[in-house]
């Protein structure tokens, strides 16, 4: 089994555990989408595909384990241990850990590698596939009304879009436009 497949299986199992407050939705609607975009970007940028894919499967493991606030740090540590156990080479582990550490748009951690840039882009791009989940977050978690939820989603997508590199913007531009047409009043 490839290391990417092992990381995928591992995260799928963790998402299925009862302690994960995000439920299987995190796997189905976030991880899968992030990995798909990450692979697409890796191809476009000639980044190391394996590093990008492994990082994408593990990037939010810290949140799944219950530490949303510092999930870039806990996630990088956890990924390091997981990959070590699977005899992954040290320099590759460090590359994956850097991607995870630097993936959050809200944290000012410089992205030093093309692989880290691919992951950060893919993470924000996934929001454009998650409008249903964003409604659920707005209405179920934040108890918003429908108009409030629409505004919330538009603002969130606008922020995500701004963070993207030009190559990533190109890929999701159509979905962004479509969402704006559907949600703007
Ligand atoms: Fe994250
Ligand atoms: Fe994420």
mmCIF file with all atom_site columns, C-alpha atoms and ligand atoms in Angstrom:
data_model
loop_
_atom_site.group_PDB
_atom_site.id
_atom_site.type_symbol
_atom_site.label_atom_id
_atom_site.label_alt_id
_atom_site.label_comp_id
_atom_site.label_asym_id
_atom_site.label_entity_id
_atom_site.label_seq_id
_atom_site.pdbx_PDB_ins_code
_atom_site.Cartn_x
_atom_site.Cartn_y
_atom_site.Cartn_z
_atom_site.occupancy
_atom_site.B_iso_or_equiv
_atom_site.pdbx_formal_charge
_atom_site.auth_seq_id
_atom_site.auth_comp_id
_atom_site.auth_asym_id
_atom_site.auth_atom_id
_atom_site.pdbx_PDB_model_num
ATOM   1   C  CA  . UNK A 1 1   ? 0.000   0.000  0.000   1.00 0.00 ? 1   UNK A CA  1
ATOM   2   C  CA  . UNK A 1 2   ? 1.357   3.463  -0.842  1.00 0.00 ? 2   UNK A CA  1
ATOM   3   C  CA  . UNK A 1 3   ? 1.992   5.950  1.953   1.00 0.00 ? 3   UNK A CA  1
ATOM   4   C  CA  . UNK A 1 4   ? -0.760  8.229  0.582   1.00 0.00 ? 4   UNK A CA  1
ATOM   5   C  CA  . UNK A 1 5   ? -3.227  5.341  0.733   1.00 0.00 ? 5   UNK A CA  1
ATOM   6   C  CA  . UNK A 1 6   ? -2.140  4.565  4.296   1.00 0.00 ? 6   UNK A CA  1
ATOM   7   C  CA  . UNK A 1 7   ? -2.668  8.214  5.277   1.00 0.00 ? 7   UNK A CA  1
ATOM   8   C  CA  . UNK A 1 8   ? -6.097  8.173  3.609   1.00 0.00 ? 8   UNK A CA  1
ATOM   9   C  CA  . UNK A 1 9   ? -7.171  5.015  5.435   1.00 0.00 ? 9   UNK A CA  1
ATOM   10  C  CA  . UNK A 1 10  ? -5.896  6.380  8.719   1.00 0.00 ? 10  UNK A CA  1
ATOM   11  C  CA  . UNK A 1 11  ? -7.802  9.639  8.430   1.00 0.00 ? 11  UNK A CA  1
ATOM   12  C  CA  . UNK A 1 12  ? -10.944 7.850  7.291   1.00 0.00 ? 12  UNK A CA  1
ATOM   13  C  CA  . UNK A 1 13  ? -10.848 5.686  10.414  1.00 0.00 ? 13  UNK A CA  1
ATOM   14  C  CA  . UNK A 1 14  ? -10.215 8.684  12.681  1.00 0.00 ? 14  UNK A CA  1
ATOM   15  C  CA  . UNK A 1 15  ? -13.124 10.580 11.102  1.00 0.00 ? 15  UNK A CA  1
ATOM   16  C  CA  . UNK A 1 16  ? -15.426 7.620  11.690  1.00 0.00 ? 16  UNK A CA  1
ATOM   17  C  CA  . UNK A 1 17  ? -14.678 7.595  15.438  1.00 0.00 ? 17  UNK A CA  1
ATOM   18  C  CA  . UNK A 1 18  ? -17.372 8.914  17.710  1.00 0.00 ? 18  UNK A CA  1
ATOM   19  C  CA  . UNK A 1 19  ? -15.035 11.426 19.399  1.00 0.00 ? 19  UNK A CA  1
ATOM   20  C  CA  . UNK A 1 20  ? -14.668 13.321 16.128  1.00 0.00 ? 20  UNK A CA  1
ATOM   21  C  CA  . UNK A 1 21  ? -17.216 16.122 16.474  1.00 0.00 ? 21  UNK A CA  1
ATOM   22  C  CA  . UNK A 1 22  ? -17.082 16.872 12.748  1.00 0.00 ? 22  UNK A CA  1
ATOM   23  C  CA  . UNK A 1 23  ? -18.273 13.378 11.862  1.00 0.00 ? 23  UNK A CA  1
ATOM   24  C  CA  . UNK A 1 24  ? -17.774 11.598 8.555   1.00 0.00 ? 24  UNK A CA  1
ATOM   25  C  CA  . UNK A 1 25  ? -18.736 14.836 6.799   1.00 0.00 ? 25  UNK A CA  1
ATOM   26  C  CA  . UNK A 1 26  ? -15.206 16.076 7.404   1.00 0.00 ? 26  UNK A CA  1
ATOM   27  C  CA  . UNK A 1 27  ? -13.867 13.182 5.379   1.00 0.00 ? 27  UNK A CA  1
ATOM   28  C  CA  . UNK A 1 28  ? -16.491 13.149 2.634   1.00 0.00 ? 28  UNK A CA  1
ATOM   29  C  CA  . UNK A 1 29  ? -16.842 16.894 2.136   1.00 0.00 ? 29  UNK A CA  1
ATOM   30  C  CA  . UNK A 1 30  ? -13.486 18.286 3.143   1.00 0.00 ? 30  UNK A CA  1
ATOM   31  C  CA  . UNK A 1 31  ? -10.547 15.874 3.011   1.00 0.00 ? 31  UNK A CA  1
ATOM   32  C  CA  . UNK A 1 32  ? -11.587 14.258 -0.275  1.00 0.00 ? 32  UNK A CA  1
ATOM   33  C  CA  . UNK A 1 33  ? -12.044 17.642 -1.912  1.00 0.00 ? 33  UNK A CA  1
ATOM   34  C  CA  . UNK A 1 34  ? -8.768  19.064 -0.574  1.00 0.00 ? 34  UNK A CA  1
ATOM   35  C  CA  . UNK A 1 35  ? -6.866  16.028 -1.848  1.00 0.00 ? 35  UNK A CA  1
ATOM   36  C  CA  . UNK A 1 36  ? -8.449  16.309 -5.299  1.00 0.00 ? 36  UNK A CA  1
ATOM   37  C  CA  . UNK A 1 37  ? -7.497  19.971 -5.672  1.00 0.00 ? 37  UNK A CA  1
ATOM   38  C  CA  . UNK A 1 38  ? -4.069  19.404 -4.130  1.00 0.00 ? 38  UNK A CA  1
ATOM   39  C  CA  . UNK A 1 39  ? -3.276  16.702 -6.699  1.00 0.00 ? 39  UNK A CA  1
ATOM   40  C  CA  . UNK A 1 40  ? -4.524  18.893 -9.521  1.00 0.00 ? 40  UNK A CA  1
ATOM   41  C  CA  . UNK A 1 41  ? -2.276  21.756 -8.371  1.00 0.00 ? 41  UNK A CA  1
ATOM   42  C  CA  . UNK A 1 42  ? 0.716   19.464 -7.823  1.00 0.00 ? 42  UNK A CA  1
ATOM   43  C  CA  . UNK A 1 43  ? 0.454   18.392 -11.450 1.00 0.00 ? 43  UNK A CA  1
ATOM   44  C  CA  . UNK A 1 44  ? 0.185   21.984 -12.666 1.00 0.00 ? 44  UNK A CA  1
ATOM   45  C  CA  . UNK A 1 45  ? 3.144   23.216 -10.613 1.00 0.00 ? 45  UNK A CA  1
ATOM   46  C  CA  . UNK A 1 46  ? 5.414   20.164 -10.861 1.00 0.00 ? 46  UNK A CA  1
ATOM   47  C  CA  . UNK A 1 47  ? 5.332   19.841 -7.094  1.00 0.00 ? 47  UNK A CA  1
ATOM   48  C  CA  . UNK A 1 48  ? 6.163   16.535 -5.418  1.00 0.00 ? 48  UNK A CA  1
ATOM   49  C  CA  . UNK A 1 49  ? 2.878   14.668 -5.784  1.00 0.00 ? 49  UNK A CA  1
ATOM   50  C  CA  . UNK A 1 50  ? 3.445   12.295 -2.904  1.00 0.00 ? 50  UNK A CA  1
ATOM   51  C  CA  . UNK A 1 51  ? 4.293   15.056 -0.406  1.00 0.00 ? 51  UNK A CA  1
ATOM   52  C  CA  . UNK A 1 52  ? 1.272   17.062 -1.521  1.00 0.00 ? 52  UNK A CA  1
ATOM   53  C  CA  . UNK A 1 53  ? -1.133  14.133 -1.324  1.00 0.00 ? 53  UNK A CA  1
ATOM   54  C  CA  . UNK A 1 54  ? 0.115   12.832 2.030   1.00 0.00 ? 54  UNK A CA  1
ATOM   55  C  CA  . UNK A 1 55  ? -0.060  16.377 3.463   1.00 0.00 ? 55  UNK A CA  1
ATOM   56  C  CA  . UNK A 1 56  ? -3.560  16.857 2.127   1.00 0.00 ? 56  UNK A CA  1
ATOM   57  C  CA  . UNK A 1 57  ? -4.837  13.672 3.776   1.00 0.00 ? 57  UNK A CA  1
ATOM   58  C  CA  . UNK A 1 58  ? -3.260  14.615 7.096   1.00 0.00 ? 58  UNK A CA  1
ATOM   59  C  CA  . UNK A 1 59  ? -3.547  18.414 7.132   1.00 0.00 ? 59  UNK A CA  1
ATOM   60  C  CA  . UNK A 1 60  ? -6.543  18.671 9.502   1.00 0.00 ? 60  UNK A CA  1
ATOM   61  C  CA  . UNK A 1 61  ? -5.802  15.616 11.632  1.00 0.00 ? 61  UNK A CA  1
ATOM   62  C  CA  . UNK A 1 62  ? -5.278  17.943 14.613  1.00 0.00 ? 62  UNK A CA  1
ATOM   63  C  CA  . UNK A 1 63  ? -8.883  19.139 14.340  1.00 0.00 ? 63  UNK A CA  1
ATOM   64  C  CA  . UNK A 1 64  ? -10.196 15.604 13.983  1.00 0.00 ? 64  UNK A CA  1
ATOM   65  C  CA  . UNK A 1 65  ? -8.349  14.769 17.196  1.00 0.00 ? 65  UNK A CA  1
ATOM   66  C  CA  . UNK A 1 66  ? -10.092 17.635 18.969  1.00 0.00 ? 66  UNK A CA  1
ATOM   67  C  CA  . UNK A 1 67  ? -7.639  20.544 18.870  1.00 0.00 ? 67  UNK A CA  1
ATOM   68  C  CA  . UNK A 1 68  ? -9.102  22.933 16.310  1.00 0.00 ? 68  UNK A CA  1
ATOM   69  C  CA  . UNK A 1 69  ? -7.338  26.001 17.741  1.00 0.00 ? 69  UNK A CA  1
ATOM   70  C  CA  . UNK A 1 70  ? -3.788  24.778 17.165  1.00 0.00 ? 70  UNK A CA  1
ATOM   71  C  CA  . UNK A 1 71  ? -4.509  22.037 14.663  1.00 0.00 ? 71  UNK A CA  1
ATOM   72  C  CA  . UNK A 1 72  ? -1.631  23.058 12.389  1.00 0.00 ? 72  UNK A CA  1
ATOM   73  C  CA  . UNK A 1 73  ? 0.800   22.356 15.247  1.00 0.00 ? 73  UNK A CA  1
ATOM   74  C  CA  . UNK A 1 74  ? -0.829  19.259 16.735  1.00 0.00 ? 74  UNK A CA  1
ATOM   75  C  CA  . UNK A 1 75  ? -1.466  17.979 13.209  1.00 0.00 ? 75  UNK A CA  1
ATOM   76  C  CA  . UNK A 1 76  ? 2.173   18.371 12.159  1.00 0.00 ? 76  UNK A CA  1
ATOM   77  C  CA  . UNK A 1 77  ? 3.344   16.557 15.297  1.00 0.00 ? 77  UNK A CA  1
ATOM   78  C  CA  . UNK A 1 78  ? 0.824   13.745 14.876  1.00 0.00 ? 78  UNK A CA  1
ATOM   79  C  CA  . UNK A 1 79  ? 1.626   13.367 11.166  1.00 0.00 ? 79  UNK A CA  1
ATOM   80  C  CA  . UNK A 1 80  ? 5.322   13.124 12.041  1.00 0.00 ? 80  UNK A CA  1
ATOM   81  C  CA  . UNK A 1 81  ? 4.696   10.251 14.435  1.00 0.00 ? 81  UNK A CA  1
ATOM   82  C  CA  . UNK A 1 82  ? 2.343   8.476  12.039  1.00 0.00 ? 82  UNK A CA  1
ATOM   83  C  CA  . UNK A 1 83  ? 4.780   8.724  9.122   1.00 0.00 ? 83  UNK A CA  1
ATOM   84  C  CA  . UNK A 1 84  ? 7.736   7.655  11.267  1.00 0.00 ? 84  UNK A CA  1
ATOM   85  C  CA  . UNK A 1 85  ? 5.830   4.557  12.306  1.00 0.00 ? 85  UNK A CA  1
ATOM   86  C  CA  . UNK A 1 86  ? 5.382   3.812  8.627   1.00 0.00 ? 86  UNK A CA  1
ATOM   87  C  CA  . UNK A 1 87  ? 9.114   4.189  7.973   1.00 0.00 ? 87  UNK A CA  1
ATOM   88  C  CA  . UNK A 1 88  ? 8.732   7.280  5.843   1.00 0.00 ? 88  UNK A CA  1
ATOM   89  C  CA  . UNK A 1 89  ? 12.084  9.019  5.177   1.00 0.00 ? 89  UNK A CA  1
ATOM   90  C  CA  . UNK A 1 90  ? 12.996  11.818 7.568   1.00 0.00 ? 90  UNK A CA  1
ATOM   91  C  CA  . UNK A 1 91  ? 13.389  14.573 4.952   1.00 0.00 ? 91  UNK A CA  1
ATOM   92  C  CA  . UNK A 1 92  ? 10.002  13.723 3.446   1.00 0.00 ? 92  UNK A CA  1
ATOM   93  C  CA  . UNK A 1 93  ? 8.403   13.791 6.904   1.00 0.00 ? 93  UNK A CA  1
ATOM   94  C  CA  . UNK A 1 94  ? 9.808   17.281 7.408   1.00 0.00 ? 94  UNK A CA  1
ATOM   95  C  CA  . UNK A 1 95  ? 8.408   18.388 4.045   1.00 0.00 ? 95  UNK A CA  1
ATOM   96  C  CA  . UNK A 1 96  ? 4.947   17.101 4.997   1.00 0.00 ? 96  UNK A CA  1
ATOM   97  C  CA  . UNK A 1 97  ? 5.150   18.732 8.407   1.00 0.00 ? 97  UNK A CA  1
ATOM   98  C  CA  . UNK A 1 98  ? 5.994   22.083 6.851   1.00 0.00 ? 98  UNK A CA  1
ATOM   99  C  CA  . UNK A 1 99  ? 2.939   21.846 4.570   1.00 0.00 ? 99  UNK A CA  1
ATOM   100 C  CA  . UNK A 1 100 ? 0.692   21.123 7.563   1.00 0.00 ? 100 UNK A CA  1
ATOM   101 C  CA  . UNK A 1 101 ? 2.232   23.843 9.736   1.00 0.00 ? 101 UNK A CA  1
ATOM   102 C  CA  . UNK A 1 102 ? 1.756   26.467 7.018   1.00 0.00 ? 102 UNK A CA  1
ATOM   103 C  CA  . UNK A 1 103 ? -1.657  25.454 5.613   1.00 0.00 ? 103 UNK A CA  1
ATOM   104 C  CA  . UNK A 1 104 ? -3.854  27.865 7.561   1.00 0.00 ? 104 UNK A CA  1
ATOM   105 C  CA  . UNK A 1 105 ? -4.792  31.136 5.939   1.00 0.00 ? 105 UNK A CA  1
ATOM   106 C  CA  . UNK A 1 106 ? -5.444  32.691 9.357   1.00 0.00 ? 106 UNK A CA  1
ATOM   107 C  CA  . UNK A 1 107 ? -1.899  32.026 10.598  1.00 0.00 ? 107 UNK A CA  1
ATOM   108 C  CA  . UNK A 1 108 ? 0.988   34.054 9.299   1.00 0.00 ? 108 UNK A CA  1
ATOM   109 C  CA  . UNK A 1 109 ? 3.355   31.156 8.692   1.00 0.00 ? 109 UNK A CA  1
ATOM   110 C  CA  . UNK A 1 110 ? 5.377   31.618 5.479   1.00 0.00 ? 110 UNK A CA  1
ATOM   111 C  CA  . UNK A 1 111 ? 5.018   28.829 2.910   1.00 0.00 ? 111 UNK A CA  1
ATOM   112 C  CA  . UNK A 1 112 ? 8.535   27.953 1.912   1.00 0.00 ? 112 UNK A CA  1
ATOM   113 C  CA  . UNK A 1 113 ? 7.822   25.206 -0.615  1.00 0.00 ? 113 UNK A CA  1
ATOM   114 C  CA  . UNK A 1 114 ? 5.648   24.772 -3.674  1.00 0.00 ? 114 UNK A CA  1
ATOM   115 C  CA  . UNK A 1 115 ? 4.052   21.751 -1.932  1.00 0.00 ? 115 UNK A CA  1
ATOM   116 C  CA  . UNK A 1 116 ? 2.977   23.971 0.998   1.00 0.00 ? 116 UNK A CA  1
ATOM   117 C  CA  . UNK A 1 117 ? 1.474   26.456 -1.455  1.00 0.00 ? 117 UNK A CA  1
ATOM   118 C  CA  . UNK A 1 118 ? -0.455  23.679 -3.208  1.00 0.00 ? 118 UNK A CA  1
ATOM   119 C  CA  . UNK A 1 119 ? -1.941  22.492 0.085   1.00 0.00 ? 119 UNK A CA  1
ATOM   120 C  CA  . UNK A 1 120 ? -2.924  25.975 1.293   1.00 0.00 ? 120 UNK A CA  1
ATOM   121 C  CA  . UNK A 1 121 ? -4.619  26.672 -2.028  1.00 0.00 ? 121 UNK A CA  1
ATOM   122 C  CA  . UNK A 1 122 ? -6.415  23.325 -2.057  1.00 0.00 ? 122 UNK A CA  1
ATOM   123 C  CA  . UNK A 1 123 ? -7.672  23.831 1.503   1.00 0.00 ? 123 UNK A CA  1
ATOM   124 C  CA  . UNK A 1 124 ? -9.300  27.154 0.598   1.00 0.00 ? 124 UNK A CA  1
ATOM   125 C  CA  . UNK A 1 125 ? -10.527 25.819 -2.769  1.00 0.00 ? 125 UNK A CA  1
ATOM   126 C  CA  . UNK A 1 126 ? -12.440 23.035 -1.024  1.00 0.00 ? 126 UNK A CA  1
ATOM   127 C  CA  . UNK A 1 127 ? -14.861 25.641 0.368   1.00 0.00 ? 127 UNK A CA  1
ATOM   128 C  CA  . UNK A 1 128 ? -16.225 26.100 -3.136  1.00 0.00 ? 128 UNK A CA  1
ATOM   129 C  CA  . UNK A 1 129 ? -17.337 22.442 -3.120  1.00 0.00 ? 129 UNK A CA  1
ATOM   130 C  CA  . UNK A 1 130 ? -18.848 22.735 0.343   1.00 0.00 ? 130 UNK A CA  1
ATOM   131 C  CA  . UNK A 1 131 ? -21.734 25.175 0.039   1.00 0.00 ? 131 UNK A CA  1
ATOM   132 C  CA  . UNK A 1 132 ? -24.109 22.590 1.535   1.00 0.00 ? 132 UNK A CA  1
ATOM   133 C  CA  . UNK A 1 133 ? -21.820 22.034 4.517   1.00 0.00 ? 133 UNK A CA  1
ATOM   134 C  CA  . UNK A 1 134 ? -21.409 25.793 4.929   1.00 0.00 ? 134 UNK A CA  1
ATOM   135 C  CA  . UNK A 1 135 ? -25.201 26.129 5.165   1.00 0.00 ? 135 UNK A CA  1
ATOM   136 C  CA  . UNK A 1 136 ? -25.231 23.429 7.785   1.00 0.00 ? 136 UNK A CA  1
ATOM   137 C  CA  . UNK A 1 137 ? -22.483 25.223 9.724   1.00 0.00 ? 137 UNK A CA  1
ATOM   138 C  CA  . UNK A 1 138 ? -24.289 28.558 9.524   1.00 0.00 ? 138 UNK A CA  1
ATOM   139 C  CA  . UNK A 1 139 ? -27.760 27.299 10.388  1.00 0.00 ? 139 UNK A CA  1
ATOM   140 C  CA  . UNK A 1 140 ? -27.182 24.300 12.639  1.00 0.00 ? 140 UNK A CA  1
ATOM   141 C  CA  . UNK A 1 141 ? -24.038 25.393 14.469  1.00 0.00 ? 141 UNK A CA  1
ATOM   142 C  CA  . UNK A 1 142 ? -24.409 29.177 14.412  1.00 0.00 ? 142 UNK A CA  1
ATOM   143 C  CA  . UNK A 1 143 ? -28.258 29.185 14.409  1.00 0.00 ? 143 UNK A CA  1
ATOM   144 C  CA  . UNK A 1 144 ? -28.496 31.716 11.581  1.00 0.00 ? 144 UNK A CA  1
ATOM   145 C  CA  . UNK A 1 145 ? -31.575 32.477 9.505   1.00 0.00 ? 145 UNK A CA  1
ATOM   146 C  CA  . UNK A 1 146 ? -31.486 31.685 5.774   1.00 0.00 ? 146 UNK A CA  1
ATOM   147 C  CA  . UNK A 1 147 ? -30.574 35.251 4.704   1.00 0.00 ? 147 UNK A CA  1
ATOM   148 C  CA  . UNK A 1 148 ? -27.903 35.409 7.405   1.00 0.00 ? 148 UNK A CA  1
ATOM   149 C  CA  . UNK A 1 149 ? -26.511 32.083 6.246   1.00 0.00 ? 149 UNK A CA  1
ATOM   150 C  CA  . UNK A 1 150 ? -26.390 33.263 2.646   1.00 0.00 ? 150 UNK A CA  1
ATOM   151 C  CA  . UNK A 1 151 ? -24.467 36.373 3.656   1.00 0.00 ? 151 UNK A CA  1
ATOM   152 C  CA  . UNK A 1 152 ? -22.147 34.330 5.851   1.00 0.00 ? 152 UNK A CA  1
ATOM   153 C  CA  . UNK A 1 153 ? -21.356 31.912 3.015   1.00 0.00 ? 153 UNK A CA  1
ATOM   154 C  CA  . UNK A 1 154 ? -20.755 34.657 0.472   1.00 0.00 ? 154 UNK A CA  1
ATOM   155 C  CA  . UNK A 1 155 ? -18.397 36.451 2.856   1.00 0.00 ? 155 UNK A CA  1
ATOM   156 C  CA  . UNK A 1 156 ? -16.549 33.231 3.631   1.00 0.00 ? 156 UNK A CA  1
ATOM   157 C  CA  . UNK A 1 157 ? -16.126 32.352 -0.042  1.00 0.00 ? 157 UNK A CA  1
ATOM   158 C  CA  . UNK A 1 158 ? -14.989 35.878 -0.809  1.00 0.00 ? 158 UNK A CA  1
ATOM   159 C  CA  . UNK A 1 159 ? -12.290 35.600 1.869   1.00 0.00 ? 159 UNK A CA  1
ATOM   160 C  CA  . UNK A 1 160 ? -11.222 32.165 0.600   1.00 0.00 ? 160 UNK A CA  1
ATOM   161 C  CA  . UNK A 1 161 ? -11.067 33.404 -2.982  1.00 0.00 ? 161 UNK A CA  1
ATOM   162 C  CA  . UNK A 1 162 ? -8.880  36.373 -2.050  1.00 0.00 ? 162 UNK A CA  1
ATOM   163 C  CA  . UNK A 1 163 ? -6.336  34.071 -0.412  1.00 0.00 ? 163 UNK A CA  1
ATOM   164 C  CA  . UNK A 1 164 ? -5.848  31.934 -3.513  1.00 0.00 ? 164 UNK A CA  1
ATOM   165 C  CA  . UNK A 1 165 ? -2.938  32.100 -5.933  1.00 0.00 ? 165 UNK A CA  1
ATOM   166 C  CA  . UNK A 1 166 ? -3.906  33.098 -9.495  1.00 0.00 ? 166 UNK A CA  1
ATOM   167 C  CA  . UNK A 1 167 ? -3.633  29.473 -10.715 1.00 0.00 ? 167 UNK A CA  1
ATOM   168 C  CA  . UNK A 1 168 ? -6.048  28.312 -8.007  1.00 0.00 ? 168 UNK A CA  1
ATOM   169 C  CA  . UNK A 1 169 ? -8.458  31.182 -8.679  1.00 0.00 ? 169 UNK A CA  1
ATOM   170 C  CA  . UNK A 1 170 ? -8.675  30.061 -12.287 1.00 0.00 ? 170 UNK A CA  1
ATOM   171 C  CA  . UNK A 1 171 ? -9.785  26.555 -11.291 1.00 0.00 ? 171 UNK A CA  1
ATOM   172 C  CA  . UNK A 1 172 ? -12.606 27.625 -8.939  1.00 0.00 ? 172 UNK A CA  1
ATOM   173 C  CA  . UNK A 1 173 ? -13.637 30.873 -10.674 1.00 0.00 ? 173 UNK A CA  1
ATOM   174 C  CA  . UNK A 1 174 ? -16.684 29.338 -12.304 1.00 0.00 ? 174 UNK A CA  1
ATOM   175 C  CA  . UNK A 1 175 ? -17.966 27.787 -9.073  1.00 0.00 ? 175 UNK A CA  1
ATOM   176 C  CA  . UNK A 1 176 ? -17.431 31.072 -7.257  1.00 0.00 ? 176 UNK A CA  1
ATOM   177 C  CA  . UNK A 1 177 ? -19.352 32.982 -9.906  1.00 0.00 ? 177 UNK A CA  1
ATOM   178 C  CA  . UNK A 1 178 ? -22.182 30.448 -9.831  1.00 0.00 ? 178 UNK A CA  1
ATOM   179 C  CA  . UNK A 1 179 ? -22.446 30.616 -6.043  1.00 0.00 ? 179 UNK A CA  1
ATOM   180 C  CA  . UNK A 1 180 ? -22.589 34.401 -6.150  1.00 0.00 ? 180 UNK A CA  1
ATOM   181 C  CA  . UNK A 1 181 ? -25.411 34.263 -8.703  1.00 0.00 ? 181 UNK A CA  1
ATOM   182 C  CA  . UNK A 1 182 ? -27.352 31.795 -6.532  1.00 0.00 ? 182 UNK A CA  1
ATOM   183 C  CA  . UNK A 1 183 ? -26.863 33.490 -3.181  1.00 0.00 ? 183 UNK A CA  1
ATOM   184 C  CA  . UNK A 1 184 ? -26.852 37.200 -3.937  1.00 0.00 ? 184 UNK A CA  1
ATOM   185 C  CA  . UNK A 1 185 ? -30.119 39.031 -3.549  1.00 0.00 ? 185 UNK A CA  1
HETATM 186 FE FE1 . LIG B 2 .   ? -6.981  23.315 8.656   1.00 0.00 ? 1   LIG B FE1 1
HETATM 187 FE FE1 . LIG B 2 .   ? -8.706  21.906 5.882   1.00 0.00 ? 2   LIG B FE1 1
#
